[in-house]
PDB file of C-alpha atoms and ligand atoms in Angstrom:
ATOM      1  CA  MET O 288     148.278 155.956  34.176  1.00 48.00           C
ATOM      2  CA  PRO O 289     148.354 157.068  37.851  1.00 54.00           C
ATOM      3  CA  ARG O 290     145.251 158.786  39.170  1.00 68.00           C
ATOM      4  CA  GLN O 291     145.864 162.520  38.902  1.00 95.00           C
ATOM      5  CA  VAL O 292     144.054 164.351  41.668  1.00 98.00           C
ATOM      6  CA  VAL O 293     143.801 168.010  42.605  1.00 98.00           C
ATOM      7  CA  LEU O 294     142.407 168.822  46.041  1.00 98.00           C
ATOM      8  CA  LEU O 295     140.224 171.939  46.341  1.00 98.00           C
ATOM      9  CA  LEU O 296     139.875 173.269  49.886  1.00 98.00           C
ATOM     10  CA  SER O 297     137.304 175.820  51.030  1.00 98.00           C
ATOM     11  CA  GLY O 298     137.617 177.540  54.379  1.00 98.00           C
ATOM     12  CA  PRO O 299     135.167 179.056  56.863  1.00 98.00           C
ATOM     13  CA  ASN O 300     131.892 180.592  55.683  1.00 98.00           C
ATOM     14  CA  LEU O 301     132.379 179.617  52.042  1.00 98.00           C
ATOM     15  CA  ASN O 302     129.487 177.168  52.529  1.00 98.00           C
ATOM     16  CA  LEU O 303     127.294 180.286  52.659  1.00 96.00           C
ATOM     17  CA  LEU O 304     128.225 181.471  49.161  1.00 98.00           C
ATOM     18  CA  GLY O 305     125.155 182.417  47.170  1.00 96.00           C
ATOM     19  CA  THR O 306     123.611 184.356  50.050  1.00 96.00           C
ATOM     20  CA  ARG O 307     126.703 185.631  51.913  1.00 96.00           C
ATOM     21  CA  GLN O 308     127.476 189.256  51.029  1.00 95.00           C
ATOM     22  CA  PRO O 309     126.518 188.765  47.360  1.00 96.00           C
ATOM     23  CA  GLU O 310     127.718 192.295  46.570  1.00 95.00           C
ATOM     24  CA  ILE O 311     131.246 191.044  47.336  1.00 96.00           C
ATOM     25  CA  TYR O 312     131.146 187.308  46.593  1.00 97.00           C
ATOM     26  CA  GLY O 313     128.418 187.049  43.936  1.00 95.00           C
ATOM     27  CA  THR O 314     125.334 184.843  43.869  1.00 97.00           C
ATOM     28  CA  ASP O 315     126.853 181.541  42.733  1.00 97.00           C
ATOM     29  CA  THR O 316     126.914 178.835  45.399  1.00 98.00           C
ATOM     30  CA  LEU O 317     129.965 176.899  46.490  1.00 98.00           C
ATOM     31  CA  LEU O 318     128.584 173.917  44.574  1.00 98.00           C
ATOM     32  CA  ASP O 319     128.511 176.041  41.393  1.00 98.00           C
ATOM     33  CA  HIS O 320     132.187 176.917  41.896  1.00 98.00           C
ATOM     34  CA  VAL O 321     133.162 173.329  42.659  1.00 98.00           C
ATOM     35  CA  GLN O 322     131.408 172.132  39.504  1.00 98.00           C
ATOM     36  CA  ALA O 323     133.255 174.714  37.382  1.00 98.00           C
ATOM     37  CA  ALA O 324     136.535 173.734  39.040  1.00 98.00           C
ATOM     38  CA  ARG O 325     135.828 170.035  38.458  1.00 98.00           C
ATOM     39  CA  ARG O 326     135.064 170.636  34.762  1.00 98.00           C
ATOM     40  CA  ALA O 327     138.456 172.339  34.373  1.00 98.00           C
ATOM     41  CA  ALA O 328     140.153 169.344  35.989  1.00 98.00           C
ATOM     42  CA  THR O 329     138.210 166.751  33.988  1.00 98.00           C
ATOM     43  CA  GLU O 330     139.042 168.520  30.704  1.00 97.00           C
ATOM     44  CA  ARG O 331     142.698 167.833  31.477  1.00 97.00           C
ATOM     45  CA  GLY O 332     142.144 164.242  32.544  1.00 97.00           C
ATOM     46  CA  TRP O 333     142.371 164.995  36.273  1.00 98.00           C
ATOM     47  CA  ASP O 334     140.040 164.233  39.180  1.00 98.00           C
ATOM     48  CA  LEU O 335     139.066 166.918  41.679  1.00 98.00           C
ATOM     49  CA  GLU O 336     138.271 166.319  45.338  1.00 98.00           C
ATOM     50  CA  HIS O 337     136.631 169.049  47.375  1.00 98.00           C
ATOM     51  CA  ARG O 338     136.468 169.673  51.090  1.00 98.00           C
ATOM     52  CA  GLN O 339     134.859 172.616  52.883  1.00 98.00           C
ATOM     53  CA  SER O 340     135.144 173.189  56.590  1.00 98.00           C
ATOM     54  CA  ASN O 341     134.549 175.979  59.070  1.00 98.00           C
ATOM     55  CA  HIS O 342     137.274 174.470  61.286  1.00 98.00           C
ATOM     56  CA  GLU O 343     140.984 174.964  60.724  1.00 98.00           C
ATOM     57  CA  GLY O 344     141.881 171.524  62.094  1.00 98.00           C
ATOM     58  CA  ASP O 345     139.633 169.815  59.537  1.00 98.00           C
ATOM     59  CA  LEU O 346     141.462 171.641  56.761  1.00 98.00           C
ATOM     60  CA  VAL O 347     144.816 170.643  58.282  1.00 98.00           C
ATOM     61  CA  ASP O 348     143.594 167.016  58.294  1.00 98.00           C
ATOM     62  CA  ALA O 349     142.501 167.341  54.657  1.00 98.00           C
ATOM     63  CA  VAL O 350     145.924 168.670  53.610  1.00 98.00           C
ATOM     64  CA  GLN O 351     147.661 165.886  55.536  1.00 98.00           C
ATOM     65  CA  SER O 352     145.436 163.277  53.904  1.00 98.00           C
ATOM     66  CA  GLY O 353     146.529 164.658  50.538  1.00 98.00           C
ATOM     67  CA  ILE O 354     150.247 164.258  51.183  1.00 97.00           C
ATOM     68  CA  GLY O 355     151.605 161.582  48.833  1.00 95.00           C
ATOM     69  CA  ARG O 356     148.115 161.029  47.424  1.00 96.00           C
ATOM     70  CA  VAL O 357     147.115 164.190  45.508  1.00 98.00           C
ATOM     71  CA  GLU O 358     149.397 166.110  43.204  1.00 98.00           C
ATOM     72  CA  ALA O 359     148.213 169.691  43.730  1.00 98.00           C
ATOM     73  CA  ILE O 360     146.094 171.785  46.089  1.00 98.00           C
ATOM     74  CA  VAL O 361     143.904 174.808  45.342  1.00 98.00           C
ATOM     75  CA  VAL O 362     142.877 176.572  48.529  1.00 98.00           C
ATOM     76  CA  ASN O 363     140.494 179.385  49.287  1.00 98.00           C
ATOM     77  CA  PRO O 364     141.148 179.565  53.023  1.00 98.00           C
ATOM     78  CA  GLY O 365     138.492 182.238  53.703  1.00 98.00           C
ATOM     79  CA  ALA O 366     139.465 184.319  56.734  1.00 98.00           C
ATOM     80  CA  LEU O 367     142.096 181.709  57.686  1.00 98.00           C
ATOM     81  CA  THR O 368     144.109 183.288  54.871  1.00 98.00           C
ATOM     82  CA  HIS O 369     144.984 186.063  57.257  1.00 98.00           C
ATOM     83  CA  TYR O 370     145.934 184.165  60.435  1.00 98.00           C
ATOM     84  CA  GLY O 371     145.752 180.386  59.860  1.00 98.00           C
ATOM     85  CA  TRP O 372     149.288 179.398  60.744  1.00 98.00           C
ATOM     86  CA  SER O 373     148.535 175.701  61.281  1.00 98.00           C
ATOM     87  CA  LEU O 374     147.008 175.612  57.803  1.00 98.00           C
ATOM     88  CA  HIS O 375     150.156 177.344  56.544  1.00 98.00           C
ATOM     89  CA  ASP O 376     152.324 174.700  58.218  1.00 98.00           C
ATOM     90  CA  ALA O 377     150.263 171.833  56.768  1.00 98.00           C
ATOM     91  CA  LEU O 378     150.512 173.323  53.269  1.00 98.00           C
ATOM     92  CA  ALA O 379     154.265 173.794  53.753  1.00 98.00           C
ATOM     93  CA  ALA O 380     154.500 170.048  54.446  1.00 98.00           C
ATOM     94  CA  PHE O 381     152.641 169.252  51.219  1.00 98.00           C
ATOM     95  CA  ASP O 382     155.020 168.237  48.439  1.00 95.00           C
ATOM     96  CA  GLY O 383     153.122 169.573  45.397  1.00 97.00           C
ATOM     97  CA  PRO O 384     152.073 172.989  44.096  1.00 98.00           C
ATOM     98  CA  VAL O 385     149.597 175.066  46.097  1.00 98.00           C
ATOM     99  CA  VAL O 386     147.445 177.724  44.421  1.00 98.00           C
ATOM    100  CA  GLU O 387     145.840 180.408  46.619  1.00 98.00           C
ATOM    101  CA  LEU O 388     142.372 181.420  45.472  1.00 98.00           C
ATOM    102  CA  HIS O 389     139.960 184.204  46.437  1.00 98.00           C
ATOM    103  CA  LEU O 390     136.739 185.411  44.902  1.00 98.00           C
ATOM    104  CA  SER O 391     137.434 188.990  45.977  1.00 98.00           C
ATOM    105  CA  GLU O 392     140.770 190.807  46.055  1.00 98.00           C
ATOM    106  CA  PRO O 393     141.608 190.896  49.787  1.00 98.00           C
ATOM    107  CA  SER O 394     144.468 193.351  49.251  1.00 97.00           C
ATOM    108  CA  GLU O 395     141.918 195.966  48.132  1.00 97.00           C
ATOM    109  CA  ARG O 396     139.707 195.497  51.194  1.00 97.00           C
ATOM    110  CA  GLU O 397     140.183 196.136  54.952  1.00 97.00           C
ATOM    111  CA  PRO O 398     143.819 196.331  56.100  1.00 97.00           C
ATOM    112  CA  TRP O 399     143.543 193.120  58.175  1.00 96.00           C
ATOM    113  CA  ARG O 400     142.897 191.214  54.931  1.00 97.00           C
ATOM    114  CA  HIS O 401     146.138 192.413  53.345  1.00 98.00           C
ATOM    115  CA  THR O 402     148.267 189.744  55.023  1.00 98.00           C
ATOM    116  CA  SER O 403     148.161 186.231  53.605  1.00 98.00           C
ATOM    117  CA  VAL O 404     149.934 183.447  55.472  1.00 98.00           C
ATOM    118  CA  VAL O 405     149.468 181.197  52.421  1.00 97.00           C
ATOM    119  CA  GLU O 406     150.935 183.482  49.779  1.00 98.00           C
ATOM    120  CA  PRO O 407     154.639 182.834  50.591  1.00 97.00           C
ATOM    121  CA  LEU O 408     154.247 179.151  49.782  1.00 97.00           C
ATOM    122  CA  ALA O 409     151.838 179.439  46.868  1.00 98.00           C
ATOM    123  CA  ALA O 410     152.984 178.660  43.322  1.00 98.00           C
ATOM    124  CA  ALA O 411     150.296 181.066  42.090  1.00 98.00           C
ATOM    125  CA  ARG O 412     147.612 183.365  43.463  1.00 98.00           C
ATOM    126  CA  VAL O 413     144.228 184.000  41.814  1.00 98.00           C
ATOM    127  CA  ALA O 414     142.115 186.774  43.363  1.00 98.00           C
ATOM    128  CA  GLY O 415     139.479 189.286  42.368  1.00 98.00           C
ATOM    129  CA  GLU O 416     138.173 187.295  39.414  1.00 98.00           C
ATOM    130  CA  GLY O 417     134.982 186.067  41.086  1.00 98.00           C
ATOM    131  CA  GLY O 418     133.835 182.600  40.047  1.00 98.00           C
ATOM    132  CA  ALA O 419     136.047 182.604  36.950  1.00 98.00           C
ATOM    133  CA  GLY O 420     138.962 182.229  39.344  1.00 98.00           C
ATOM    134  CA  TYR O 421     137.988 178.653  40.255  1.00 98.00           C
ATOM    135  CA  PRO O 422     138.670 176.973  36.882  1.00 98.00           C
ATOM    136  CA  ARG O 423     141.677 179.245  36.359  1.00 98.00           C
ATOM    137  CA  ALA O 424     143.222 178.291  39.700  1.00 98.00           C
ATOM    138  CA  VAL O 425     142.674 174.591  38.982  1.00 98.00           C
ATOM    139  CA  THR O 426     144.287 174.948  35.557  1.00 98.00           C
ATOM    140  CA  LEU O 427     147.306 176.729  37.075  1.00 98.00           C
ATOM    141  CA  ALA O 428     147.663 174.031  39.751  1.00 98.00           C
ATOM    142  CA  ILE O 429     147.526 171.247  37.166  1.00 98.00           C
ATOM    143  CA  GLU O 430     150.012 173.014  34.893  1.00 98.00           C
ATOM    144  CA  ALA O 431     152.408 173.510  37.825  1.00 98.00           C
ATOM    145  CA  ALA O 432     152.103 169.852  38.848  1.00 97.00           C
ATOM    146  CA  GLU O 433     152.656 168.620  35.290  1.00 96.00           C
ATOM    147  CA  ALA O 434     155.656 170.948  34.859  1.00 95.00           C
ATOM    148  CA  ALA O 435     157.166 169.632  38.108  1.00 92.00           C
ATOM    149  CA  ARG O 436     156.742 166.064  36.825  1.00 87.00           C
ATOM    150  CA  VAL O 437     158.619 166.868  33.621  1.00 78.00           C
ATOM    151  CA  ALA O 438     161.368 168.521  35.663  1.00 75.00           C
ATOM    152  CA  VAL O 439     162.089 165.312  37.635  1.00 64.00           C
ATOM    153  CA  PRO O 440     164.873 163.449  35.819  1.00 66.00           C
ATOM    154  CA  LYS O 441     163.971 159.838  35.059  1.00 60.00           C
ATOM    155  CA  PRO O 442     166.306 157.307  36.732  1.00 67.00           C
ATOM    156  CA  THR O 443     168.530 155.455  34.279  1.00 66.00           C
ATOM    157  CA  ALA O 444     168.623 151.654  34.173  1.00 64.00           C
ATOM    158  CA  ASP O 445     171.798 151.423  36.291  1.00 62.00           C
ATOM    159  CA  GLN O 446     170.586 153.734  39.091  1.00 54.00           C
TER     160      GLN O 446
HETATM  161  C1  LIG I 526     137.905 185.320  50.625  1.00 77.71           C
HETATM  162  C2  LIG I 526     138.516 186.605  51.177  1.00 77.71           C
HETATM  163  C3  LIG I 526     138.720 186.514  52.679  1.00 77.71           C
HETATM  164  O1  LIG I 526     139.272 187.724  53.169  1.00 77.71           O
HETATM  165  C4  LIG I 526     137.397 186.280  53.382  1.00 77.71           C
HETATM  166  O2  LIG I 526     137.598 186.124  54.764  1.00 77.71           O
HETATM  167  C5  LIG I 526     136.652 185.117  52.805  1.00 77.71           C
HETATM  168  C6  LIG I 526     136.625 184.939  51.358  1.00 77.71           C
HETATM  169  C7  LIG I 526     137.550 185.424  49.125  1.00 77.71           C
HETATM  170  O3  LIG I 526     137.300 184.389  48.510  1.00 77.71           O
HETATM  171  O4  LIG I 526     137.504 186.535  48.579  1.00 77.71           O
HETATM  172  O5  LIG I 526     135.983 184.365  53.517  1.00 77.71           O
HETATM  173  O6  LIG I 526     138.847 184.269  50.769  1.00 77.71           O
END
């Protein structure tokens, strides 16, 4: 069986989770969230890779390195959600499902957070569920990838 991999990407400042504005983002660390996300993947027979960066170009590189290699991407882009057009373009070049993930619900916060450059290309969006959103987003990404696989017609012997 091919290796089934979902790539989880974490944008700027998410490395500070646990101590960063706990009244908004909670007290769990990024590692706690990654572990919960990985458990959800493992339960379905998938592997999960994680990459966090405070730099948009690193996240672009991570998406590019996933093209043709991972089947789905879950991304919490942090503030890049609202203006990260090169991350948008990299995700648009990715050939599998993308799930947008946020701990908080940006659309209920300051007006500048109401725009998401990722949302138009996301197969699903999970926001405002706190840490519970991590395993849910991974499950949605895996389900979308598996559904896309089923949808691809198998070539017949004479093709
Ligand atoms: C966030 C929401 C963003 O607006 C913010 O810049 C973040 C975290 C979230 O998970 O709720 O860094 O993506």
